[in-house]
XYZ file of C-alpha atoms in Angstrom:
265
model
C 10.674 -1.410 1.265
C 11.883 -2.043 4.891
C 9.162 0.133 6.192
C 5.994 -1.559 4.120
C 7.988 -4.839 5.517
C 7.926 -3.901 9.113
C 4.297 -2.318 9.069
C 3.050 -5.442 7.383
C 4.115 -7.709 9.982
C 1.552 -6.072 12.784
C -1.309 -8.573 13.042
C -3.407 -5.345 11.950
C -3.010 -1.917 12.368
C -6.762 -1.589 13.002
C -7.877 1.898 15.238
C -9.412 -0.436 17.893
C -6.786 -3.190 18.496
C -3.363 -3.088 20.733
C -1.567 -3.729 17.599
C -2.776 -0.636 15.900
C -1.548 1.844 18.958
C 1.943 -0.468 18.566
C 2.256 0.574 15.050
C 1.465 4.029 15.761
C 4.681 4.058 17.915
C 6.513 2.005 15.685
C 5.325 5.120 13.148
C 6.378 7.575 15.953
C 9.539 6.271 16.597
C 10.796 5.909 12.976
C 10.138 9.538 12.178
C 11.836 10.811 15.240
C 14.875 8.622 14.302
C 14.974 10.273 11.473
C 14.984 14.218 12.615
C 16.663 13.525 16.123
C 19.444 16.061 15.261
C 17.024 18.310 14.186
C 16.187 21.474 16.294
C 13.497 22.684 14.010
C 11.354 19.402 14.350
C 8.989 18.188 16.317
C 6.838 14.880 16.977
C 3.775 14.452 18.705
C 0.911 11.914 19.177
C -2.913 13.573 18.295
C -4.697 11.677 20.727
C -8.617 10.938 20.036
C -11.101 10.553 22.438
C -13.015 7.584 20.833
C -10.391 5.204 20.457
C -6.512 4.253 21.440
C -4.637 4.677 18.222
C -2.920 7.935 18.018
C -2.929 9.647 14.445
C 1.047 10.762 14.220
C 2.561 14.366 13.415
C 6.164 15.508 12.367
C 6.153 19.624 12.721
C 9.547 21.036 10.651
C 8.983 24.138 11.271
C 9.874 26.979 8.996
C 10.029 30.492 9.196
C 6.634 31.139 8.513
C 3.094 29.751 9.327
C 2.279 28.892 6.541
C 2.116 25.100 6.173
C 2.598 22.464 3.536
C 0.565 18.794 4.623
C 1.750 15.809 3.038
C -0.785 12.741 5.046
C -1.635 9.390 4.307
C -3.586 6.786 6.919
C -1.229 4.243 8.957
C -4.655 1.814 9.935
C -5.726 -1.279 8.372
C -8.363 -3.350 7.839
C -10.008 -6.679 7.543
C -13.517 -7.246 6.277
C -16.141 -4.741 5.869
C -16.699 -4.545 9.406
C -12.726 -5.655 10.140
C -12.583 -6.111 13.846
C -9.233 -6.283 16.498
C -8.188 -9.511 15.869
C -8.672 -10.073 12.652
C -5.268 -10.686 10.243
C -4.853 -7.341 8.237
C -1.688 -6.894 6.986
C -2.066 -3.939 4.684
C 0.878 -3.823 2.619
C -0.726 -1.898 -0.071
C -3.486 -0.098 1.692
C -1.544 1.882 3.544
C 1.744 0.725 4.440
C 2.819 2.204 1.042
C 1.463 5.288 2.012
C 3.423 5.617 4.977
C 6.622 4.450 3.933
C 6.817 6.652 1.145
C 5.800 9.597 3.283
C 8.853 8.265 5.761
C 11.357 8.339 2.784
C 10.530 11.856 1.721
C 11.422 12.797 5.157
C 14.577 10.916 5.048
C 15.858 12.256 1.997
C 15.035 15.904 3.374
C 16.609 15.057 6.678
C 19.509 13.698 4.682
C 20.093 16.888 2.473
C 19.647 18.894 5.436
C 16.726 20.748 3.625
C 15.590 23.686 5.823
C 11.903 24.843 4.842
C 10.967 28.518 4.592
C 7.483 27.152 5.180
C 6.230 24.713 7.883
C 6.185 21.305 6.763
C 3.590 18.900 8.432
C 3.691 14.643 7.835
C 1.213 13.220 9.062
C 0.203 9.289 9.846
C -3.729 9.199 10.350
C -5.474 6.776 12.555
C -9.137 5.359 11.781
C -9.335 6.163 8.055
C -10.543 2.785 7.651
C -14.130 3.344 9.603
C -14.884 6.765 7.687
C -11.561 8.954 7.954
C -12.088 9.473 11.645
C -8.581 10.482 12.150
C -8.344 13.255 9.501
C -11.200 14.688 10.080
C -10.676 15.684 13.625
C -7.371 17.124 12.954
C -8.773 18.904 9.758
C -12.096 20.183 11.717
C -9.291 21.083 15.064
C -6.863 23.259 11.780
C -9.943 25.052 10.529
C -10.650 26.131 13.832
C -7.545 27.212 14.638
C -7.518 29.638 11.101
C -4.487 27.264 10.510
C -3.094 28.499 7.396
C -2.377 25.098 5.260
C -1.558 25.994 1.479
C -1.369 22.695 0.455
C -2.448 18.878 1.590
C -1.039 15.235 -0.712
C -2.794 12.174 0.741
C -0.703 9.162 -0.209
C -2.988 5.934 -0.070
C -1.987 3.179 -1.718
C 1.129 3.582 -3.750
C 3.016 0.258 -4.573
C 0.655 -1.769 -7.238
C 0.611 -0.771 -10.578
C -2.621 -1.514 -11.803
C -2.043 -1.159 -15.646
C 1.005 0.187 -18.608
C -1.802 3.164 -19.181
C -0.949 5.372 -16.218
C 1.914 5.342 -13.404
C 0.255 7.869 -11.342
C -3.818 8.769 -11.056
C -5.038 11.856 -9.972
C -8.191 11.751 -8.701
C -10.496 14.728 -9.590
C -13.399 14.378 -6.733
C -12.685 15.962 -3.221
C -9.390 17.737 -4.516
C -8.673 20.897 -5.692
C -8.677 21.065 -9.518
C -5.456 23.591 -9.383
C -3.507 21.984 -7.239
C -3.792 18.850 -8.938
C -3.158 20.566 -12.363
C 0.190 21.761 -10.843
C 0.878 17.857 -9.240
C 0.561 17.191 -12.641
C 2.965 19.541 -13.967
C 5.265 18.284 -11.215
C 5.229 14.822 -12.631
C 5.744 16.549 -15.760
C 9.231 18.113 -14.690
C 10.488 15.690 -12.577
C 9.579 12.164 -13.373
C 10.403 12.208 -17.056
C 8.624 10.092 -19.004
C 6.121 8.653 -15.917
C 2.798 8.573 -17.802
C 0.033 10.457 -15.487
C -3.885 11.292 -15.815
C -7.082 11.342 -13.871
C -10.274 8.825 -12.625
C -12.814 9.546 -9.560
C -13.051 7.996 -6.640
C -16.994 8.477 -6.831
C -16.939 9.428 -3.285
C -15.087 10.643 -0.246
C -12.135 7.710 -0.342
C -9.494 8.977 1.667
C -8.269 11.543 4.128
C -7.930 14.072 1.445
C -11.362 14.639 1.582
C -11.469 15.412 5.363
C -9.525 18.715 4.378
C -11.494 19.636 1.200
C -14.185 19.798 2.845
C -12.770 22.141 5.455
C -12.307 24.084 2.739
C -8.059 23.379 2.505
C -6.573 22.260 -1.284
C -5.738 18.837 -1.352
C -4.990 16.081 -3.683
C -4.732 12.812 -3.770
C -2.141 11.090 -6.775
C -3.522 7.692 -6.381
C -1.518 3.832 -7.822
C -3.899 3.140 -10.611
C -7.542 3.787 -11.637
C -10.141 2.799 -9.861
C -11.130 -0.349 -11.794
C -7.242 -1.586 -12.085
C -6.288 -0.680 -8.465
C -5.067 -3.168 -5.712
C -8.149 -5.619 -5.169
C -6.521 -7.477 -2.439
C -7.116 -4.610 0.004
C -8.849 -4.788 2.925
C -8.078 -8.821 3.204
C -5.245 -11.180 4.477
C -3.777 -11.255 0.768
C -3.149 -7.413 1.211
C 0.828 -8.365 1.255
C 4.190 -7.108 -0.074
C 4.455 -10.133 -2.873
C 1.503 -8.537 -4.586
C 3.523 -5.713 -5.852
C 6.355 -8.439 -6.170
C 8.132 -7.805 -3.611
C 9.773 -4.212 -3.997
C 8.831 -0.929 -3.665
C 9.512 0.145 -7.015
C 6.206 1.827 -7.639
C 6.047 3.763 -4.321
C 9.393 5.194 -5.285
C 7.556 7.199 -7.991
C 4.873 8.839 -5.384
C 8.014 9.557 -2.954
C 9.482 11.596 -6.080
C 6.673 13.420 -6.799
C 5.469 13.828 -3.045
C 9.702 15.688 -2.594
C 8.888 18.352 -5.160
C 5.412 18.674 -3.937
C 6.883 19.514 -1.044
C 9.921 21.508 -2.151
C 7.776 23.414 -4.751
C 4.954 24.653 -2.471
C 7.473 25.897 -0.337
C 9.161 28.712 -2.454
């Protein structure tokens, strides 16, 4: 809750404006808090060429290459065409995002859980203006022969559009195995959450920067398409339109744990 707070109170977080590059060091910051007794992690800035804001990576590194991606964008904006200055406080879309990604890695730093695999968070920049962000870092893995076995985008976690589903899978730009075993986690460990699966109808997040490099991802979205968040992308994109709590997230930062955990048996 604290974190969608905090992130909300940035006039924007928008890839072009001051305050975006301050949140991506607020972002920076907050994840090395949380692994600064660890010798295993690391936390570095992936600085674009285009534009000032950073996108933000947390390494733990396991014993092996082999490496498990849980992402979701940290920019907001206002407008179609947003803009620097504009007020774009993106609560929802993607403060959510982030903060559950932050409390997955505070529950693992608080266990002390020590991955086999390497585990890589990640806090995208310019999603907003066409998933700039991701899709450098995706294109620069690919490259690279990185070996990722597994990416979760988390965008937009904390407004439950309807009673029919808790969690949404969506089918386009994912991998249709990987979200059948997301699924399955839900199945184990959420109990009785209630899950299924929409389209986005086209490329709608940063998951789809590393399908098409060819990488499984999957994106378990808030709602369906038609009951999702409408306020995004406006000034009204605040905390009291999930009423104020973070109950909702909590469910994504469950799911995103054994994601995580399961992948990297």
């Amino acid at each position: 809750l604290s974190m969608i707070q905090k992130l909300s109170t940035f006039n924007n977080r928008y890839y072009k404006s001051p305050t975006g590059v301050e949140s991506a060091k607020f972002i920076y910051e907050k994840w090395k808090s949380l692994t600064s007794m660890r010798n295993d992690a690391k936390i570095e800035y992936f600085n674009h060429s285009s534009w000032n804001q950073p996108s933000v990576i947390l390494t733990i590194q396991g014993a092996t290459p082999e490496t498990v991606v849980l992402g979701g964008h940290q920019d907001s904006i206002s407008g179609y065409f947003g803009g620097s200055s504009a007020r774009a406080p993106g609560a929802d879309d993607n403060a959510s995002g982030i903060a559950t990604i932050t409390e997955v890695i505070r529950v693992l730093m608080q266990n002390d859980y020590r991955p086999t695999k390497t585990i890589k968070f990640m806090a995208y920049a310019a999603e907003e203006v066409g998933l700039l962000g991701s899709k450098e870092i995706a294109t620069d893995y690919k490259k690279r022969s990185e070996p990722v076995i597994g990416v979760m985008q988390l965008d937009m976690t904390n407004f439950k559009g309807n009673d029919e589903f808790d969690i949404v899978m969506m089918t386009d730009y994912t991998n249709n195995e990987q979200n059948k075993f997301v699924g399955k986690l839900a199945d184990t460990y959420l109990g009785t959450l209630k899950w299924g699966y929409d389209r986005c109808g086209y490329g709608c997040s940063d998951h789809a920067s590393w399908h098409n490099q060819g990488y499984p991802a999957s994106i378990p979205f808030e709602a369906t398409m038609s009951d999702m968040n409408h306020n995004i992308h406006t000034n009204r994109d605040t905390l009291d339109v999930s009423n104020n709590t973070a109950s909702h997230a909590a469910k994504f930062a469950k799911l995103a744990l054994s994601f995580v955990i399961e992948l990297d048996r």
